[in-house]
Each structure stands twice: as C-alpha cells, then as structure tokens.
C-alpha cells in the first residue's frame, strides 16, 4: 500500500486511488480497502468490492413481447420479474454469457444478439459491470435446464412492462434499468 | 450457523436462507456467507454484501431540463453524468437524504420531493436498495458545499438525456436506471 502522504494535488476533479489493501479474497467476491485522495486533498480509506466476474443479460423480444422470469431473491427476500441474466464465466464473452444464461434459465435460445447498453450497477462500491443485449429472433428449445431461476416464464407487451416497472414488480436493478432503457430509447 | 442438513424441501421456488456467517463487518459494508437451499434442494454457500445504509437520489427538473453532475469514479476509473445521490444516514429518511445530497453536491435545493422508483441495484450480491425521487420546483442556494462530487453541473433537456444514455455517458447504474425510467414512463 502506498504511503499515506499528501503528495498528490488534484485540481482536475479525479479521485486518485493510491493503492489497495486486500480484506477478503475469493473466486466470487473480493473486498479491499483503497487509499484514496479526493479532489480537495482529503484522504479516505474507501471499501471496494472488486468482482472477478461481470454479468450479462438479454432483453428477448418476440412478436413485440419481452420474455421475463418470475423468481425469488433470497438476499432481499423479494419476488419479481427479471430478464435472463447471470455471471460471465472466465473465457466467456458478455454475449456468450447472455445467450447461455437465457437458454439455461428460460429454455429460449436468443439467437443473434445486439448490444443494448452497459452500466456499472453500483460505482460507489463495486467495479462490476452489467452488459445488456437484445434479441429479436429467439427459438424455443425446451424446458429450462436450470429450474432454480424461475417459477414462471411469461411474455409481456410494452404496456405490461411499463405497469410492472411503475408498480415495483421489476425490482432487480439489472432488469429495471434494461427494460426502462429499452422503452426510453424505442428499442422495444 | 444452522446445521447443513437438507431438512428443507422447497417446491415453491423460494431460495431459503438458513443462516449467515460473518466474514467482515464495518460501518460501511458487511460481508457474510449465507447457507442457502435452492428450490431443487441444492445447498450453496453464497456470499452476500449487506449494506448498513441504503442510498437515495433525485431527478431534479427545471424548465424541462434535468440537473446532472459530471464526475469521476475511482472504483471504475470512469467519468460520467450522474444525478445527485448518496448514502442515507442513520435516522434519515430516503427523501431527506436525497434532498441533503442534492444541496451538498449541486447547490440546488430540490424542494418538494415525489417518489419516482426504487430498486435493488444488484440483488444477486447485495441487499442495498436505491430510492429515487423527482423534484419540479428546485431553488438555487449557491455553490456546492461538497466540491468533490462534481466538476460540472449542467441542465440537460430530454433529447440530451437520451443521447447521453445511448452513448454510454451515463454509466452509473443509479442514474442510468433513474433517467431511463423517468423517460420511459413520461415522468420527464
């Protein structure tokens, strides 16, 4: 870890990361404490969750309807509608992960994928990035291989999507942002 | 921690959290390992980041323009446009935090706040929730008290907001979701 002296003067508004000390390391999540100099010269020790794997998801469109999975999340103890999504495995592309997760979780192969958007879900805490794609030519393969990810798989039209968003039935940030963005920009 | 026996049979699709073991605790972030039974009976040890504080932000509208801050994020080493937002302090309401952060970061008091939406930014990892409000009657107070949070403070019309979203200039998930949702639902 870099010595905690105030040798950096930053008048450009950049927060300078002068080094990170590991707190906990694993294949799933890493927690570190970063030695940070803020623009006004204040030093802070800032927790950072560094994720070994980013995540990818897919807005699958078929006859002007979007495929959503209804599922439970134990961390928040909530139920809600989500697009197929999951962790990008080592060596996998974001699009490859989005396609694999769609097939595993829904039984639909999205086919050709188009990048829709990407964002950092919590850039004040973690470096994880979400990569979202769209598909307009899905193919039904069969029952989902992974039965843990959804209790219902339903196609929703855009009126239904707006209602689900407004009523808090899409509370998963990845899905909330992806569906909102797709509606806001005319992608669906 | 609960004994790791398979006494729970769950046919309803719920992921059952049978107990959590702390890995790291602090006022800013807690990391635990949860003993989870998935719907098909598979047991997993699942990392969870439990946040002592949720976050709140505000879409401030004035003459059909939305206030955005241009700022650096050291965790992702990215620059982007964001709405005023931040941690909810102990004893503070989400709306109170959104108002305080707006004043501190932008110098604009949002005045009356209306709930816009709420979501979990990463429900596969953390229990943190984001609470977003809108304001249509902001008042300029003066220069921001916190000079670390923005290098530029600019009002954007809806065409500009869509362009920033599409071009990846709003990469902060909280802001990305809030602005997309507001556009998708006609709130702005």
Coordinates of C-alpha atoms in Angstrom, one line a residue:
Chain A
X1 CA 0.0 0.0 0.0
X2 CA 1.3 3.4 -0.9
X3 CA 2.5 5.6 2.0
X4 CA -0.3 7.8 3.2
X5 CA 1.3 11.2 2.5
X6 CA -0.5 14.0 0.7
X7 CA 1.8 14.3 -2.2
X8 CA -0.9 14.3 -4.8
X9 CA -2.6 17.6 -5.6
X10 CA -5.6 17.0 -7.9
X11 CA -7.3 20.1 -9.3
X12 CA -9.0 18.2 -12.1
X13 CA -11.7 16.5 -10.0
X14 CA -10.2 13.0 -10.2
X15 CA -10.3 10.7 -7.2
X16 CA -6.8 9.2 -7.0
X17 CA -6.5 5.6 -5.9
X18 CA -3.1 5.3 -4.3
X19 CA -3.2 1.6 -3.5
X20 CA -5.5 -1.2 -2.2
X21 CA -5.1 -3.5 0.7
X22 CA -7.0 -6.8 0.5
X23 CA -9.5 -7.6 3.2
X24 CA -11.0 -10.8 1.8
X25 CA -10.4 -12.7 -1.4
X26 CA -12.4 -15.5 -3.2
X27 CA -13.4 -16.6 -6.6
X28 CA -16.8 -14.9 -6.1
X29 CA -16.0 -11.6 -4.5
X30 CA -13.0 -9.6 -3.3
X31 CA -13.2 -6.9 -0.6
X32 CA -10.4 -4.3 -0.5
X33 CA -9.7 -1.1 1.3
X34 CA -8.4 1.6 -1.1
X35 CA -6.3 4.6 -0.1
X36 CA -8.0 7.4 -1.9
X37 CA -7.2 11.1 -2.4
X38 CA -10.2 13.2 -3.1
X39 CA -10.0 16.3 -5.3
X40 CA -9.9 18.7 -2.3
X41 CA -6.9 16.8 -0.8
X42 CA -8.9 14.8 1.7
X43 CA -7.6 11.2 2.2
X44 CA -10.1 8.4 2.8
X45 CA -9.9 4.7 3.3
X46 CA -12.7 3.5 1.0
X47 CA -14.1 0.0 0.9
X48 CA -14.3 -1.5 -2.6
X49 CA -16.0 -4.8 -3.7
X50 CA -14.0 -6.0 -6.7
X51 CA -15.8 -8.7 -8.6
X52 CA -13.8 -11.3 -10.6
X53 CA -16.8 -11.7 -13.0
X54 CA -19.0 -9.2 -14.7
X55 CA -22.6 -10.0 -15.6
X56 CA -24.7 -10.1 -18.8
X57 CA -28.3 -10.3 -19.6
X58 CA -30.7 -10.2 -22.6
X59 CA -33.9 -8.5 -23.5
X60 CA -35.5 -11.1 -25.7
X61 CA -38.2 -9.8 -28.0
X62 CA -40.8 -12.0 -29.8
X63 CA -43.9 -10.6 -31.5
X64 CA -43.5 -7.3 -29.6
X65 CA -43.4 -9.1 -26.3
X66 CA -40.5 -9.4 -23.9
X67 CA -39.6 -12.6 -22.0
X68 CA -39.4 -12.2 -18.2
X69 CA -38.8 -14.7 -15.5
X70 CA -40.6 -14.6 -12.1
X71 CA -38.3 -15.5 -9.3
X72 CA -37.2 -15.2 -5.7
X73 CA -34.1 -13.4 -4.5
X74 CA -33.0 -14.6 -1.0
X75 CA -30.7 -11.7 -0.4
X76 CA -33.5 -9.1 -0.5
X77 CA -36.2 -11.7 0.2
X78 CA -38.2 -10.4 -2.7
X79 CA -40.1 -11.8 -5.7
X80 CA -40.0 -10.0 -9.0
X81 CA -39.8 -10.2 -12.8
X82 CA -36.4 -10.3 -14.4
X83 CA -34.7 -10.7 -17.7
X84 CA -32.4 -13.8 -18.1
X85 CA -29.0 -12.8 -16.8
X86 CA -26.0 -14.1 -14.9
X87 CA -22.3 -14.1 -14.3
X88 CA -19.8 -14.1 -17.2
X89 CA -17.7 -17.2 -16.8
X90 CA -13.9 -17.0 -17.3
X91 CA -13.1 -17.0 -21.1
X92 CA -16.7 -16.3 -22.0
X93 CA -17.8 -13.1 -23.9
X94 CA -20.6 -11.0 -22.5
X95 CA -22.8 -12.0 -25.4
X96 CA -21.9 -15.7 -24.9
X97 CA -22.9 -15.4 -21.2
X98 CA -26.2 -13.7 -22.1
X99 CA -27.0 -16.4 -24.6
X100 CA -26.0 -19.3 -22.2
X101 CA -28.0 -17.8 -19.3
X102 CA -31.1 -17.3 -21.5
X103 CA -31.0 -20.9 -22.6
X104 CA -30.4 -22.3 -19.1
X105 CA -32.9 -20.1 -17.4
X106 CA -35.7 -19.9 -19.9
X107 CA -35.3 -22.6 -22.5
X108 CA -35.2 -20.0 -25.2
X109 CA -32.1 -19.5 -27.4
X110 CA -32.0 -15.8 -28.1
X111 CA -30.1 -16.3 -31.4
X112 CA -28.3 -13.2 -32.7
X113 CA -27.6 -10.7 -30.0
X114 CA -27.3 -6.9 -30.4
X115 CA -25.6 -4.8 -27.7
X116 CA -28.2 -2.7 -26.0
X117 CA -26.4 -0.9 -23.1
X118 CA -23.8 -1.3 -20.4
X119 CA -23.5 0.3 -17.0
X120 CA -22.0 -0.1 -13.5
X121 CA -24.8 -1.0 -11.1
X122 CA -23.1 0.5 -8.0
X123 CA -20.0 2.5 -8.9
X124 CA -19.7 3.9 -5.4
X125 CA -19.0 0.4 -4.1
X126 CA -18.1 -2.2 -6.8
X127 CA -16.4 -2.3 -10.2
X128 CA -18.9 -4.9 -11.5
X129 CA -20.3 -4.0 -15.0
X130 CA -23.6 -5.2 -16.5
X131 CA -23.8 -5.9 -20.2
X132 CA -27.2 -6.0 -21.8
X133 CA -28.2 -7.3 -25.2
X134 CA -31.3 -7.6 -27.3
X135 CA -32.6 -10.5 -29.4
X136 CA -35.4 -10.3 -31.9
X137 CA -35.2 -13.9 -33.2
X138 CA -35.4 -16.3 -30.3
X139 CA -36.0 -20.0 -30.7
X140 CA -37.7 -22.2 -28.1
X141 CA -35.5 -25.2 -27.3
X142 CA -37.4 -26.8 -24.4
X143 CA -37.8 -26.7 -20.7
X144 CA -35.2 -24.6 -18.8
X145 CA -32.2 -26.7 -17.7
X146 CA -31.8 -24.6 -14.5
X147 CA -35.1 -25.0 -12.6
X148 CA -33.8 -22.7 -9.7
X149 CA -34.0 -19.4 -11.6
X150 CA -37.7 -19.0 -12.4
X151 CA -41.2 -20.2 -11.3
X152 CA -42.9 -18.6 -14.2
X153 CA -41.7 -17.6 -17.7
X154 CA -44.0 -15.1 -19.4
X155 CA -44.0 -12.8 -22.5
X156 CA -45.1 -9.2 -21.7
X157 CA -46.1 -6.5 -24.1
X158 CA -44.8 -2.9 -23.6
X159 CA -47.9 -1.8 -21.7
X160 CA -47.4 -4.7 -19.2
X161 CA -43.7 -3.8 -18.9
X162 CA -44.5 -0.2 -18.1
X163 CA -47.1 -1.3 -15.5
X164 CA -44.6 -3.8 -13.9
X165 CA -41.9 -1.1 -13.7
X166 CA -44.3 1.5 -12.2
X167 CA -45.8 -1.0 -9.7
X168 CA -42.4 -2.1 -8.4
X169 CA -42.8 -5.6 -9.8
X170 CA -39.4 -5.3 -11.6
X171 CA -37.2 -4.5 -8.6
X172 CA -34.0 -6.1 -9.8
X173 CA -31.7 -3.3 -10.9
X174 CA -30.3 -5.0 -13.9
X175 CA -33.7 -5.8 -15.3
X176 CA -35.2 -2.5 -14.2
X177 CA -32.5 -0.5 -16.0
X178 CA -32.5 -2.7 -19.1
X179 CA -36.3 -2.6 -19.6
X180 CA -36.5 1.1 -18.8
X181 CA -33.7 1.9 -21.2
X182 CA -35.2 -0.2 -24.0
X183 CA -38.6 1.6 -23.5
X184 CA -37.0 5.0 -23.2
X185 CA -35.0 4.7 -26.4
X186 CA -37.5 2.9 -28.5
X187 CA -35.6 -0.4 -28.7
X188 CA -38.9 -2.1 -27.7
Chain B
X1 CA -25.0 -21.1 11.7
X2 CA -27.7 -23.7 11.0
X3 CA -26.6 -27.3 10.6
X4 CA -26.1 -28.1 6.9
X5 CA -28.6 -30.9 6.6
X6 CA -31.2 -31.0 3.9
X7 CA -34.3 -30.7 6.0
X8 CA -35.9 -28.1 3.9
X9 CA -37.9 -29.2 0.9
X10 CA -39.0 -26.2 -1.1
X11 CA -41.3 -26.7 -4.1
X12 CA -42.4 -23.1 -4.3
X13 CA -39.3 -21.7 -5.9
X14 CA -38.1 -19.9 -2.9
X15 CA -34.4 -19.8 -2.0
X16 CA -34.2 -20.5 1.7
X17 CA -31.5 -18.7 3.7
X18 CA -30.7 -21.0 6.6
X19 CA -28.2 -18.7 8.4
X20 CA -25.3 -16.3 7.8
X21 CA -21.7 -16.4 8.9
X22 CA -20.0 -13.0 9.1
X23 CA -16.8 -12.7 7.1
X24 CA -16.2 -8.9 7.6
X25 CA -18.1 -6.2 9.5
X26 CA -17.8 -2.5 9.4
X27 CA -20.0 0.7 9.4
X28 CA -19.7 0.8 5.6
X29 CA -20.0 -2.7 4.4
X30 CA -20.6 -6.2 5.8
X31 CA -19.6 -9.4 4.0
X32 CA -21.3 -12.6 5.1
X33 CA -21.5 -16.2 3.8
X34 CA -25.1 -17.5 3.7
X35 CA -26.1 -21.1 3.9
X36 CA -28.7 -21.3 1.1
X37 CA -31.0 -24.1 0.0
X38 CA -32.1 -23.7 -3.6
X39 CA -35.5 -24.8 -4.9
X40 CA -34.2 -28.1 -6.3
X41 CA -32.6 -29.0 -2.9
X42 CA -29.0 -28.0 -3.8
X43 CA -27.2 -26.3 -0.9
X44 CA -24.8 -23.5 -1.7
X45 CA -22.6 -21.2 0.5
X46 CA -23.4 -17.8 -1.1
X47 CA -21.5 -14.5 -0.5
X48 CA -23.7 -11.6 0.4
X49 CA -22.7 -7.9 0.8
X50 CA -25.1 -6.5 3.4
X51 CA -25.0 -2.7 3.5
X52 CA -25.8 -0.8 6.7
X53 CA -27.1 2.1 4.6
X54 CA -29.3 2.4 1.6
X55 CA -28.9 5.2 -1.0
X56 CA -31.2 7.9 -2.4
X57 CA -31.1 10.2 -5.3
X58 CA -33.1 12.9 -7.1
X59 CA -34.1 13.7 -10.6
X60 CA -34.4 17.5 -10.4
X61 CA -36.4 19.0 -13.2
X62 CA -36.4 22.7 -14.1
X63 CA -37.9 24.2 -17.3
X64 CA -38.0 20.6 -18.8
X65 CA -34.3 20.2 -18.1
X66 CA -32.7 17.7 -15.7
X67 CA -29.7 18.5 -13.4
X68 CA -26.7 16.3 -13.9
X69 CA -23.3 16.3 -12.3
X70 CA -20.2 15.3 -14.2
X71 CA -17.8 13.4 -12.0
X72 CA -15.1 10.8 -11.7
X73 CA -15.5 7.4 -10.0
X74 CA -12.2 5.9 -8.8
X75 CA -13.6 2.4 -8.4
X76 CA -14.3 2.0 -12.1
X77 CA -11.9 4.8 -13.2
X78 CA -14.7 6.3 -15.3
X79 CA -16.1 9.8 -15.9
X80 CA -19.8 10.2 -16.4
X81 CA -23.0 12.2 -15.8
X82 CA -25.0 11.4 -12.6
X83 CA -28.0 12.7 -10.7
X84 CA -27.3 13.9 -7.1
X85 CA -27.4 10.9 -4.8
X86 CA -25.7 9.3 -1.8
X87 CA -25.9 7.2 1.3
X88 CA -28.9 7.5 3.7
X89 CA -27.5 8.4 7.1
X90 CA -28.8 6.7 10.2
X91 CA -32.1 8.3 11.3
X92 CA -32.6 10.0 7.9
X93 CA -35.5 9.3 5.6
X94 CA -34.7 8.4 1.9
X95 CA -36.3 11.7 0.9
X96 CA -34.3 13.6 3.5
X97 CA -31.1 12.0 2.2
X98 CA -32.0 12.8 -1.5
X99 CA -32.6 16.5 -0.5
X100 CA -29.4 16.8 1.5
X101 CA -27.2 15.2 -1.2
X102 CA -28.7 17.4 -3.8
X103 CA -28.0 20.5 -1.8
X104 CA -24.4 19.4 -0.9
X105 CA -23.4 18.2 -4.3
X106 CA -25.2 20.7 -6.6
X107 CA -26.1 23.8 -4.6
X108 CA -29.7 23.3 -5.6
X109 CA -32.4 22.6 -3.0
X110 CA -34.9 20.3 -4.8
X111 CA -37.8 21.4 -2.6
X112 CA -40.8 19.1 -2.6
X113 CA -39.9 15.5 -3.5
X114 CA -42.1 12.9 -5.1
X115 CA -41.2 9.2 -5.0
X116 CA -40.3 8.1 -8.6
X117 CA -39.0 4.5 -8.2
X118 CA -37.0 2.1 -6.1
X119 CA -34.9 -0.9 -6.9
X120 CA -32.2 -3.3 -5.8
X121 CA -29.1 -2.5 -7.9
X122 CA -27.5 -5.9 -7.5
X123 CA -29.9 -8.4 -5.9
X124 CA -27.6 -11.4 -6.6
X125 CA -24.9 -9.9 -4.4
X126 CA -26.2 -7.1 -2.1
X127 CA -29.3 -6.1 -0.2
X128 CA -28.7 -2.4 -0.9
X129 CA -31.8 -0.5 -2.2
X130 CA -31.8 2.7 -4.2
X131 CA -34.7 5.2 -3.7
X132 CA -35.2 7.8 -6.4
X133 CA -37.3 10.9 -6.2
X134 CA -38.3 13.7 -8.5
X135 CA -38.4 17.5 -7.9
X136 CA -40.1 20.1 -10.1
X137 CA -39.5 23.2 -8.0
X138 CA -35.8 23.4 -7.2
X139 CA -34.2 26.6 -5.8
X140 CA -30.6 27.6 -6.3
X141 CA -28.9 28.2 -3.0
X142 CA -25.3 28.7 -4.0
X143 CA -22.1 26.9 -4.8
X144 CA -22.0 23.2 -3.8
X145 CA -20.6 22.7 -0.3
X146 CA -19.0 19.4 -1.3
X147 CA -16.6 20.1 -4.1
X148 CA -15.5 16.5 -4.5
X149 CA -18.7 15.3 -6.2
X150 CA -18.8 17.2 -9.4
X151 CA -16.6 19.1 -11.9
X152 CA -19.5 20.4 -13.9
X153 CA -23.2 20.9 -13.1
X154 CA -25.4 21.1 -16.2
X155 CA -29.1 21.1 -17.0
X156 CA -29.9 18.7 -19.9
X157 CA -33.1 18.5 -22.0
X158 CA -34.7 15.1 -22.8
X159 CA -33.0 14.8 -26.2
X160 CA -29.7 15.4 -24.5
X161 CA -30.5 12.8 -21.8
X162 CA -31.4 10.2 -24.4
X163 CA -28.1 10.9 -26.2
X164 CA -26.1 10.6 -23.0
X165 CA -27.8 7.3 -22.2
X166 CA -27.3 5.8 -25.7
X167 CA -23.7 7.0 -25.9
X168 CA -22.7 5.5 -22.6
X169 CA -22.1 8.9 -20.9
X170 CA -24.4 8.0 -18.1
X171 CA -22.7 4.8 -16.9
X172 CA -23.6 5.0 -13.2
X173 CA -26.4 2.4 -12.7
X174 CA -28.4 4.5 -10.2
X175 CA -28.5 7.4 -12.6
X176 CA -28.9 5.2 -15.7
X177 CA -31.9 3.5 -14.3
X178 CA -33.5 6.6 -12.8
X179 CA -33.2 8.7 -16.0
X180 CA -34.3 5.7 -18.2
X181 CA -37.3 5.1 -16.0
X182 CA -38.3 8.7 -16.0
X183 CA -38.1 8.9 -19.8
X184 CA -39.9 5.5 -20.3
X185 CA -42.8 6.4 -18.0
X186 CA -43.2 10.1 -19.1
X187 CA -42.1 11.5 -15.7
X188 CA -39.8 13.8 -17.7

